[in-house]
PDB file of C-alpha atoms in Angstrom:
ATOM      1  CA  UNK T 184    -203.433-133.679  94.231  1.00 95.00           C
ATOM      2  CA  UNK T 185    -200.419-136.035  94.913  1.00 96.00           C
ATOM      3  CA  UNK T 186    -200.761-135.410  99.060  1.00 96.00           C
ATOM      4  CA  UNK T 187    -204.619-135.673  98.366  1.00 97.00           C
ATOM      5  CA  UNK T 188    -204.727-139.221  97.089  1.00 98.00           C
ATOM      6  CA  UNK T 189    -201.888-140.933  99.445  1.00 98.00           C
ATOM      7  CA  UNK T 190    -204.309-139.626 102.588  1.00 97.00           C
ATOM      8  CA  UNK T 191    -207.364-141.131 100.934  1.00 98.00           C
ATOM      9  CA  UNK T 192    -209.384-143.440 103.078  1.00 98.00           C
ATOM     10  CA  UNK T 193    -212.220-143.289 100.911  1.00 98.00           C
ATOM     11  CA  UNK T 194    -213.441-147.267 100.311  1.00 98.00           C
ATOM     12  CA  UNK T 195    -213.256-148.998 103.153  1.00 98.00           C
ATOM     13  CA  UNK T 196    -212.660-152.590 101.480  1.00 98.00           C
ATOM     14  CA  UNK T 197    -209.471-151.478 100.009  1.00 98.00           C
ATOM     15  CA  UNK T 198    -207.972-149.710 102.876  1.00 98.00           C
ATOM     16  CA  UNK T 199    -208.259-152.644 104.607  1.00 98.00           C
ATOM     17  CA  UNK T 200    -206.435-154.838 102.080  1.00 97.00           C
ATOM     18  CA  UNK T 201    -203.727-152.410 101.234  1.00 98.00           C
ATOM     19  CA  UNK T 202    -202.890-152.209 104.609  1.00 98.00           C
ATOM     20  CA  UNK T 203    -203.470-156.100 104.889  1.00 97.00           C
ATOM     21  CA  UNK T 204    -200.784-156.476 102.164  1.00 97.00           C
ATOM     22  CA  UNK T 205    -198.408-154.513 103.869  1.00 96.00           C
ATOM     23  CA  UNK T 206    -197.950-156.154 107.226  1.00 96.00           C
ATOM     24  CA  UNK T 207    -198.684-159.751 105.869  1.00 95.00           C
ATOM     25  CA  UNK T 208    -195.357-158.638 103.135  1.00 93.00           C
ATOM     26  CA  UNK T 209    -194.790-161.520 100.833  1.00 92.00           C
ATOM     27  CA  UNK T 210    -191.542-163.543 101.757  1.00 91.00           C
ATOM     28  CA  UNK T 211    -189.169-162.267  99.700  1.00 92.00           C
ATOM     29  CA  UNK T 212    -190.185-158.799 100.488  1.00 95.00           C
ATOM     30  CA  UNK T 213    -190.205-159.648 103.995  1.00 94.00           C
ATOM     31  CA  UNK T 214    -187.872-156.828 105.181  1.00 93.00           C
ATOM     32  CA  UNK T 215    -189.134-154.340 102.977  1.00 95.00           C
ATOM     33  CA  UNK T 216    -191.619-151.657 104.309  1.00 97.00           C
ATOM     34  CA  UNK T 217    -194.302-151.660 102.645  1.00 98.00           C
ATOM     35  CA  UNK T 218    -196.012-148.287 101.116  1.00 98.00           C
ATOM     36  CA  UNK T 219    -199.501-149.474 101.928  1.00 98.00           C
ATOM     37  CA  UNK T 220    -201.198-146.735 101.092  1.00 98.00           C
ATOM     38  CA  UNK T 221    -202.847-145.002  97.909  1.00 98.00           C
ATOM     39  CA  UNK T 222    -200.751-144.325  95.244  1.00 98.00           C
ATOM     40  CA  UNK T 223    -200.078-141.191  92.942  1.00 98.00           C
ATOM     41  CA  UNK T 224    -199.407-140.831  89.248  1.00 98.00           C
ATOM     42  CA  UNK T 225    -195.672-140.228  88.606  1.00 97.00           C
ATOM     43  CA  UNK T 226    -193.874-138.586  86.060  1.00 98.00           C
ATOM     44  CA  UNK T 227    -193.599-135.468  83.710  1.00 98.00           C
ATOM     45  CA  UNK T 228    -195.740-132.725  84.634  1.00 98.00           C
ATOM     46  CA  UNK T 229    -195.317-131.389  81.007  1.00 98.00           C
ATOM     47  CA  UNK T 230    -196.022-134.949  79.679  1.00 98.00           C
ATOM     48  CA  UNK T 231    -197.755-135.180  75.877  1.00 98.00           C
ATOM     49  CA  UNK T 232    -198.398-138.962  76.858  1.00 98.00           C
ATOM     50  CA  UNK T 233    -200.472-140.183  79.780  1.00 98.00           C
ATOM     51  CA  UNK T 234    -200.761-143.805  80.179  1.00 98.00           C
ATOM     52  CA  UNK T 235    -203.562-145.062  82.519  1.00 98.00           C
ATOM     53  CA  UNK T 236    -203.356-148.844  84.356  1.00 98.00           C
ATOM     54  CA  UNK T 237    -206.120-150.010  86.116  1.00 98.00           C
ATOM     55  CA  UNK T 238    -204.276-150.232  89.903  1.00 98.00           C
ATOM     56  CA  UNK T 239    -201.468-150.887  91.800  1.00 98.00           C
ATOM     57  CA  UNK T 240    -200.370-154.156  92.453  1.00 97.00           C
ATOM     58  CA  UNK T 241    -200.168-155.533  96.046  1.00 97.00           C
ATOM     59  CA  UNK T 242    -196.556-156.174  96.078  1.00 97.00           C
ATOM     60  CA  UNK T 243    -195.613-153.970  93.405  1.00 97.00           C
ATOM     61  CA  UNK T 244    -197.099-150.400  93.601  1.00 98.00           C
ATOM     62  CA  UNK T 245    -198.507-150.855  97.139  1.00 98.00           C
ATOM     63  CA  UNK T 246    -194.862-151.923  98.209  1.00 98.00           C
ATOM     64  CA  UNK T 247    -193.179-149.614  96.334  1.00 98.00           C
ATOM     65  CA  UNK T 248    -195.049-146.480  96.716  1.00 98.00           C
ATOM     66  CA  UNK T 249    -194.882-145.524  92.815  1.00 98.00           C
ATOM     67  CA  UNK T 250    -197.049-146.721  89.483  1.00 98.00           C
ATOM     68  CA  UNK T 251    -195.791-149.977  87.857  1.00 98.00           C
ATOM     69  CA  UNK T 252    -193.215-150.050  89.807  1.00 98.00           C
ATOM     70  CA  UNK T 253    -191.088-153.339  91.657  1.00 97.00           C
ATOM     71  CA  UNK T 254    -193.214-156.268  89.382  1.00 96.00           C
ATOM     72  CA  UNK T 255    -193.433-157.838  86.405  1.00 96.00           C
ATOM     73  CA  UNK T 256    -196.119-155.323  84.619  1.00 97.00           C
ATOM     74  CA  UNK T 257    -193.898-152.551  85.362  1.00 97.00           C
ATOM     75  CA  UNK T 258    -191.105-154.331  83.623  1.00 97.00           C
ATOM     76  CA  UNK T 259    -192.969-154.204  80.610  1.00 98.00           C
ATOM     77  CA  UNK T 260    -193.905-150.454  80.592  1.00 98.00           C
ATOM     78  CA  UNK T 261    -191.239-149.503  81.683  1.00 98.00           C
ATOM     79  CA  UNK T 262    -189.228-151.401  78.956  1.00 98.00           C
ATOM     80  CA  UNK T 263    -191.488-150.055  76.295  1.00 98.00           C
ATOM     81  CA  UNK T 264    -190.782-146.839  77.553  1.00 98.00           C
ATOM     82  CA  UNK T 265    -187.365-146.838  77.558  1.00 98.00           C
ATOM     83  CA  UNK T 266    -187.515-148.272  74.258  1.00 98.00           C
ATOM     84  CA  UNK T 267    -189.886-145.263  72.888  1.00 98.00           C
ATOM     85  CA  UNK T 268    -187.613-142.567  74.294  1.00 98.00           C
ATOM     86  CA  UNK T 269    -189.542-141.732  77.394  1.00 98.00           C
ATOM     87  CA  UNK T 270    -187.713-143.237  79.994  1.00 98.00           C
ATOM     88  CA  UNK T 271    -183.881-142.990  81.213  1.00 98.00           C
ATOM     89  CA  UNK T 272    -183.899-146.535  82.294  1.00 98.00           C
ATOM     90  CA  UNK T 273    -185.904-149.757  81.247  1.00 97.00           C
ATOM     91  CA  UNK T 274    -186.127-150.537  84.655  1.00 94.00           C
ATOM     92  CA  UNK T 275    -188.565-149.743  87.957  1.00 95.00           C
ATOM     93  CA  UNK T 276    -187.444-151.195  91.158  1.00 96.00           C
ATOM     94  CA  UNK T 277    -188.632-148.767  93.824  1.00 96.00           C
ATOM     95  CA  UNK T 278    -188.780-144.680  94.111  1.00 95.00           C
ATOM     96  CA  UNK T 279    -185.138-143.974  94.374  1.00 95.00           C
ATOM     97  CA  UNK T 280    -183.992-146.328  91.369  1.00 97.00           C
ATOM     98  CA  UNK T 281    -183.272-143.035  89.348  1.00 97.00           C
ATOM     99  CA  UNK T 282    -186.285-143.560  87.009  1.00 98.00           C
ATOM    100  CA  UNK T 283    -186.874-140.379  84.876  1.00 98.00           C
ATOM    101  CA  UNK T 284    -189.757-140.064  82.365  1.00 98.00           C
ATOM    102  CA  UNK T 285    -190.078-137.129  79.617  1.00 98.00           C
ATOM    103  CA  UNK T 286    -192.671-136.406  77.818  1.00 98.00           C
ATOM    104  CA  UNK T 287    -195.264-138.923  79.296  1.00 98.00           C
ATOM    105  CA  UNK T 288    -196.985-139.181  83.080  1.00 98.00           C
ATOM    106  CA  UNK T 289    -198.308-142.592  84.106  1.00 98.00           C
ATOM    107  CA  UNK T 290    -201.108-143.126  86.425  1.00 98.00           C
ATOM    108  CA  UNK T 291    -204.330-145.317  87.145  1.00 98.00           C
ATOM    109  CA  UNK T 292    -208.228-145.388  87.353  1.00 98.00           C
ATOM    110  CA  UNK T 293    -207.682-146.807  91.235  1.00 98.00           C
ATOM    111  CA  UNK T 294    -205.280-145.701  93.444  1.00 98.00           C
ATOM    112  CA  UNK T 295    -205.211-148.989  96.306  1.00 98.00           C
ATOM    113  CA  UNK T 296    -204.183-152.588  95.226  1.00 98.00           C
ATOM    114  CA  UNK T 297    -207.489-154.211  95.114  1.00 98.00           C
ATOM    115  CA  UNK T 298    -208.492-157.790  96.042  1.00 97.00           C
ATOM    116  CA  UNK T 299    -207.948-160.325  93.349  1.00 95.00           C
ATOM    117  CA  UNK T 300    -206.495-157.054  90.797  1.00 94.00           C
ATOM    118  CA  UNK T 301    -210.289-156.860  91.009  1.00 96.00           C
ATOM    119  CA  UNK T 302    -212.254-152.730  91.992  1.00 97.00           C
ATOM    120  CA  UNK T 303    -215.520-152.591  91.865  1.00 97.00           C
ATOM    121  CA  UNK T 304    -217.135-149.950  90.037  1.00 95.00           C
ATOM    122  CA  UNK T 305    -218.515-148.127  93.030  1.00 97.00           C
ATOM    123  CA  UNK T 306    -214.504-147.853  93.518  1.00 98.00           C
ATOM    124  CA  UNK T 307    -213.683-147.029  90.794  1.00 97.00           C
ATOM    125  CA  UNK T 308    -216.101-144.507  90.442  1.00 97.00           C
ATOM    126  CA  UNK T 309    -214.874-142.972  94.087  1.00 98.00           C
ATOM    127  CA  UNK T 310    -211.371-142.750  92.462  1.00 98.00           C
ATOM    128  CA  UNK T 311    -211.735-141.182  89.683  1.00 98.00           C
ATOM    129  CA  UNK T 312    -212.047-137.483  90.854  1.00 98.00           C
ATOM    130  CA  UNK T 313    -208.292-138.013  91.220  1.00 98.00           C
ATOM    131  CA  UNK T 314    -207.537-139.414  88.222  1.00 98.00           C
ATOM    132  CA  UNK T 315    -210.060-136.173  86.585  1.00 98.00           C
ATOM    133  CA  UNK T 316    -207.582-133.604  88.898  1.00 98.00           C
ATOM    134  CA  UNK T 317    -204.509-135.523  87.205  1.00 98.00           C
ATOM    135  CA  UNK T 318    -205.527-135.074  83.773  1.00 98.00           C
ATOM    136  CA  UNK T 319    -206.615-131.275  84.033  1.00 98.00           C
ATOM    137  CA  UNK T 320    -203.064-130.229  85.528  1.00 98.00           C
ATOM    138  CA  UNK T 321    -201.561-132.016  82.838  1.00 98.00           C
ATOM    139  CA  UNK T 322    -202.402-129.513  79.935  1.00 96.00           C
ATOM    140  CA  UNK T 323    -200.403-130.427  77.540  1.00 97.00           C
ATOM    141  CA  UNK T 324    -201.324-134.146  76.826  1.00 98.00           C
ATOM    142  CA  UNK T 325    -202.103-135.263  73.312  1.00 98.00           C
ATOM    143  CA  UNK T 326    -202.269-138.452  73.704  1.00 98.00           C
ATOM    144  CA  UNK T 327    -204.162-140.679  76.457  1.00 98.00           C
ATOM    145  CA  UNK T 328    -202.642-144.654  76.366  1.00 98.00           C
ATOM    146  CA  UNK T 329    -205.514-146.848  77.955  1.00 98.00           C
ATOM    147  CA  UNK T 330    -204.010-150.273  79.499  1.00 98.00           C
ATOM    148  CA  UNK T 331    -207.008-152.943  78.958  1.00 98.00           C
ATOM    149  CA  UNK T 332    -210.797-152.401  78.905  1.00 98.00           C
ATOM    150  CA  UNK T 333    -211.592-151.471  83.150  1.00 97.00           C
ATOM    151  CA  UNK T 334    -208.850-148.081  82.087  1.00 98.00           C
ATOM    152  CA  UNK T 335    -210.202-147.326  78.617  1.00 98.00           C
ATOM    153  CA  UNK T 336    -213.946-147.398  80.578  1.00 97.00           C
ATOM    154  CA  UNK T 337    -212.225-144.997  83.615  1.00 98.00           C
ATOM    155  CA  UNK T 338    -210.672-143.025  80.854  1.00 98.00           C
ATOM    156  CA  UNK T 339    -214.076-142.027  78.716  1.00 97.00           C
ATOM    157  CA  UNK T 340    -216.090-141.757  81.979  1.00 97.00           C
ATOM    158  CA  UNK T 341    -213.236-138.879  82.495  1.00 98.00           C
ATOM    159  CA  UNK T 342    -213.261-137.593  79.642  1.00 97.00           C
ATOM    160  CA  UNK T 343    -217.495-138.243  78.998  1.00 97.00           C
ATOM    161  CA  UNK T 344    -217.390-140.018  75.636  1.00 96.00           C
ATOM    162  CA  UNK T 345    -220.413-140.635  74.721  1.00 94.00           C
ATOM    163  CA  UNK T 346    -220.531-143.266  73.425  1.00 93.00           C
ATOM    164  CA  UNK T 347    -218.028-145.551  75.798  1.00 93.00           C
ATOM    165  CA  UNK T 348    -215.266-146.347  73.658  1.00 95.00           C
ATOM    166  CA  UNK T 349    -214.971-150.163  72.447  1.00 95.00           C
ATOM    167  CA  UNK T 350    -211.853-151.669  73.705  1.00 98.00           C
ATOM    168  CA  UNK T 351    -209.042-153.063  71.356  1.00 98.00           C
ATOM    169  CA  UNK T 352    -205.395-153.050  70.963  1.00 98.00           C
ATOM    170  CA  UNK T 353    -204.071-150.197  69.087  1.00 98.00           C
ATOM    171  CA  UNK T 354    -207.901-149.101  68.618  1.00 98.00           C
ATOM    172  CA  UNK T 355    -207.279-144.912  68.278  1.00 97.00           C
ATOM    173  CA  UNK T 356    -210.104-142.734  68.791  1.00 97.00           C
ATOM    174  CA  UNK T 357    -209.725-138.942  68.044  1.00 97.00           C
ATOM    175  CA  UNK T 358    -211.272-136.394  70.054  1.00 97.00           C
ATOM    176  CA  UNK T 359    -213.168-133.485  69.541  1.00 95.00           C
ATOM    177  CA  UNK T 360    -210.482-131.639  70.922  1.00 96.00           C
ATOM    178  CA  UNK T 361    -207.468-133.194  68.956  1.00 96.00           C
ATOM    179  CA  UNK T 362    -206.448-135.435  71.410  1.00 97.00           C
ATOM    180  CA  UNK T 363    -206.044-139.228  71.027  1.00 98.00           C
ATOM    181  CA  UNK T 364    -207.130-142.062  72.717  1.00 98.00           C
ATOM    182  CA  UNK T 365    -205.291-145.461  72.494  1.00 98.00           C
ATOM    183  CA  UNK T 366    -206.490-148.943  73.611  1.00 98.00           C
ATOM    184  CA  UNK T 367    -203.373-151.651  74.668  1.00 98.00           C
ATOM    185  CA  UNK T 368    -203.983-154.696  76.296  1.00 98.00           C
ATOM    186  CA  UNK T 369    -202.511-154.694  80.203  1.00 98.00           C
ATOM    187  CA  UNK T 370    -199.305-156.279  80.207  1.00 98.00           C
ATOM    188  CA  UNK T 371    -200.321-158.520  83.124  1.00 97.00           C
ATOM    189  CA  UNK T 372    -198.552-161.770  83.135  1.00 96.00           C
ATOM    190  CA  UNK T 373    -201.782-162.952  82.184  1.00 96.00           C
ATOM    191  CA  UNK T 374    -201.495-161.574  78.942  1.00 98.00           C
ATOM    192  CA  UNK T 375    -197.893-161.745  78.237  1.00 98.00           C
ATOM    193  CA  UNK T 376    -197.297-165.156  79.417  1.00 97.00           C
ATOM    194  CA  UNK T 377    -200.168-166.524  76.564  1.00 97.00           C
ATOM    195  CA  UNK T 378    -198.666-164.328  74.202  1.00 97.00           C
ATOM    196  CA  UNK T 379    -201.663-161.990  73.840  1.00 98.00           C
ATOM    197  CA  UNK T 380    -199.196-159.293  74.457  1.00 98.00           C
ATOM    198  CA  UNK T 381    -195.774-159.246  73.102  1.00 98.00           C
ATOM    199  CA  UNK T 382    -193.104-156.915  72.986  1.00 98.00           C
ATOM    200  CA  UNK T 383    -193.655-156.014  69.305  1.00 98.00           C
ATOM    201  CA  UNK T 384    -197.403-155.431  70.220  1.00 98.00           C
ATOM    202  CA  UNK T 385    -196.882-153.430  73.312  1.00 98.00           C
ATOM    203  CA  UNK T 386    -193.729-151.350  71.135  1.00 98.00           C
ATOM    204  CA  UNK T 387    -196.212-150.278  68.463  1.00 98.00           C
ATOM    205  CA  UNK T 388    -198.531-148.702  70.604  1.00 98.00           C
ATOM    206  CA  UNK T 389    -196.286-146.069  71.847  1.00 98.00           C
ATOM    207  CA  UNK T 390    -194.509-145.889  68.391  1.00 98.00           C
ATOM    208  CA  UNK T 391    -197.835-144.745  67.612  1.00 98.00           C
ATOM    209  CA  UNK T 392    -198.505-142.563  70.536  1.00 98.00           C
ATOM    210  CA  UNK T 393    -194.700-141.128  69.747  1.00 97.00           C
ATOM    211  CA  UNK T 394    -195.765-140.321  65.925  1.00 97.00           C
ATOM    212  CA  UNK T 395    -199.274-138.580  67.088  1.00 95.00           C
ATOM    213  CA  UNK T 396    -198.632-136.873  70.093  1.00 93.00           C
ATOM    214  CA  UNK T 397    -194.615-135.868  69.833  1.00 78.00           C
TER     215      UNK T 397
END
């Protein structure tokens, strides 16, 4: 799955951005190669936590080659993870920082930084076959952490709830099957610079993730 999404050329509008992003790098990542290309989920294969994003971020994820990883958003995960117990480190800087998760896998409902943080649904919709393969090799999940309302949506189209899920931080909605779905906000710096999302927010969510799942 991982070699199947990094050779995707699928949508034409975000190929051409992604790779847009990577030769016009941002100054400070000026002598930095860029990954440019579509990115995979990353983490443990045996995870009982999946967190979804929405998609990489042009000079995070689409510079670094790995999920939440090398800006601000990533920071935040990662911290919370680290925090919970399922990261090593409360750091992401690029793919060779050392960064080990257990016990969760994180991924995304689109796989190429998009315009403006911005997919369309037809892209969306092209992605998600890959976020579908993700989620069936990952057997032993229990609990399914959706960051903000375009996730949650890619999540239950996944997963067919019927009907879509209403978004909502630290709204939980049980499965037939056991499993657990969780609603966070993103921690964009939208949202944590007005304080919609703090630390103690974003902290409960996987406290509670942590208590159902394991």
């Amino acid at each position: 799955v991982e070699h199947e999404i990094e050779r995707c050329r699928r949508c034409p509008r975000l190929v051409t951005w992604r790779e847009k992003v990577g030769s016009d790098r941002r100054r400070s990542f000026a002598d930095e190669t860029y990954w440019a290309r579509p990115v995979p989920g990353f983490g443990d294969p045996a995870a009982r936590l999946v967190v979804v994003g929405l998609a990489p971020a042009a000079h995070g994820g689409n510079r670094t080659g790995r999920m939440f990883t090398g800006d601000r958003s990533g920071d935040w995960l990662y911290g919370a993870l680290h925090r919970a117990g399922y990261a090593n480190q409360p750091e992401s800087t690029g793919r060779n920082d050392g960064l080990e998760l257990a016990g969760v896998f994180v991924t995304a409902a689109v796989r190429c930084a998009p315009p403006d943080n911005k997919p369309t649904t037809a892209e969306r919709d092209t992605c998600l076959p890959y976020l579908a393969a993700e989620l069936e090799l990952l057997s032993e999940a229990r609990v399914y952490v959706a960051l903000g309302q375009f996730a949650l949506h890619a999540l239950g189209t996944v997963l067919s709830l019927r009907p879509r899920p209403l978004f909502g931080h630290l709204a939980e909605l049980e499965l037939a099957d056991g499993k657990t779905v969780l609603s966070s906000y993103h921690p964009s710096q939208r949202n944590t610079f007005t304080k919609m999302l703090t630390s103690e927010m974003f902290d409960a969510v996987f406290a509670r993730a942590r208590a159902i799942g394991g």
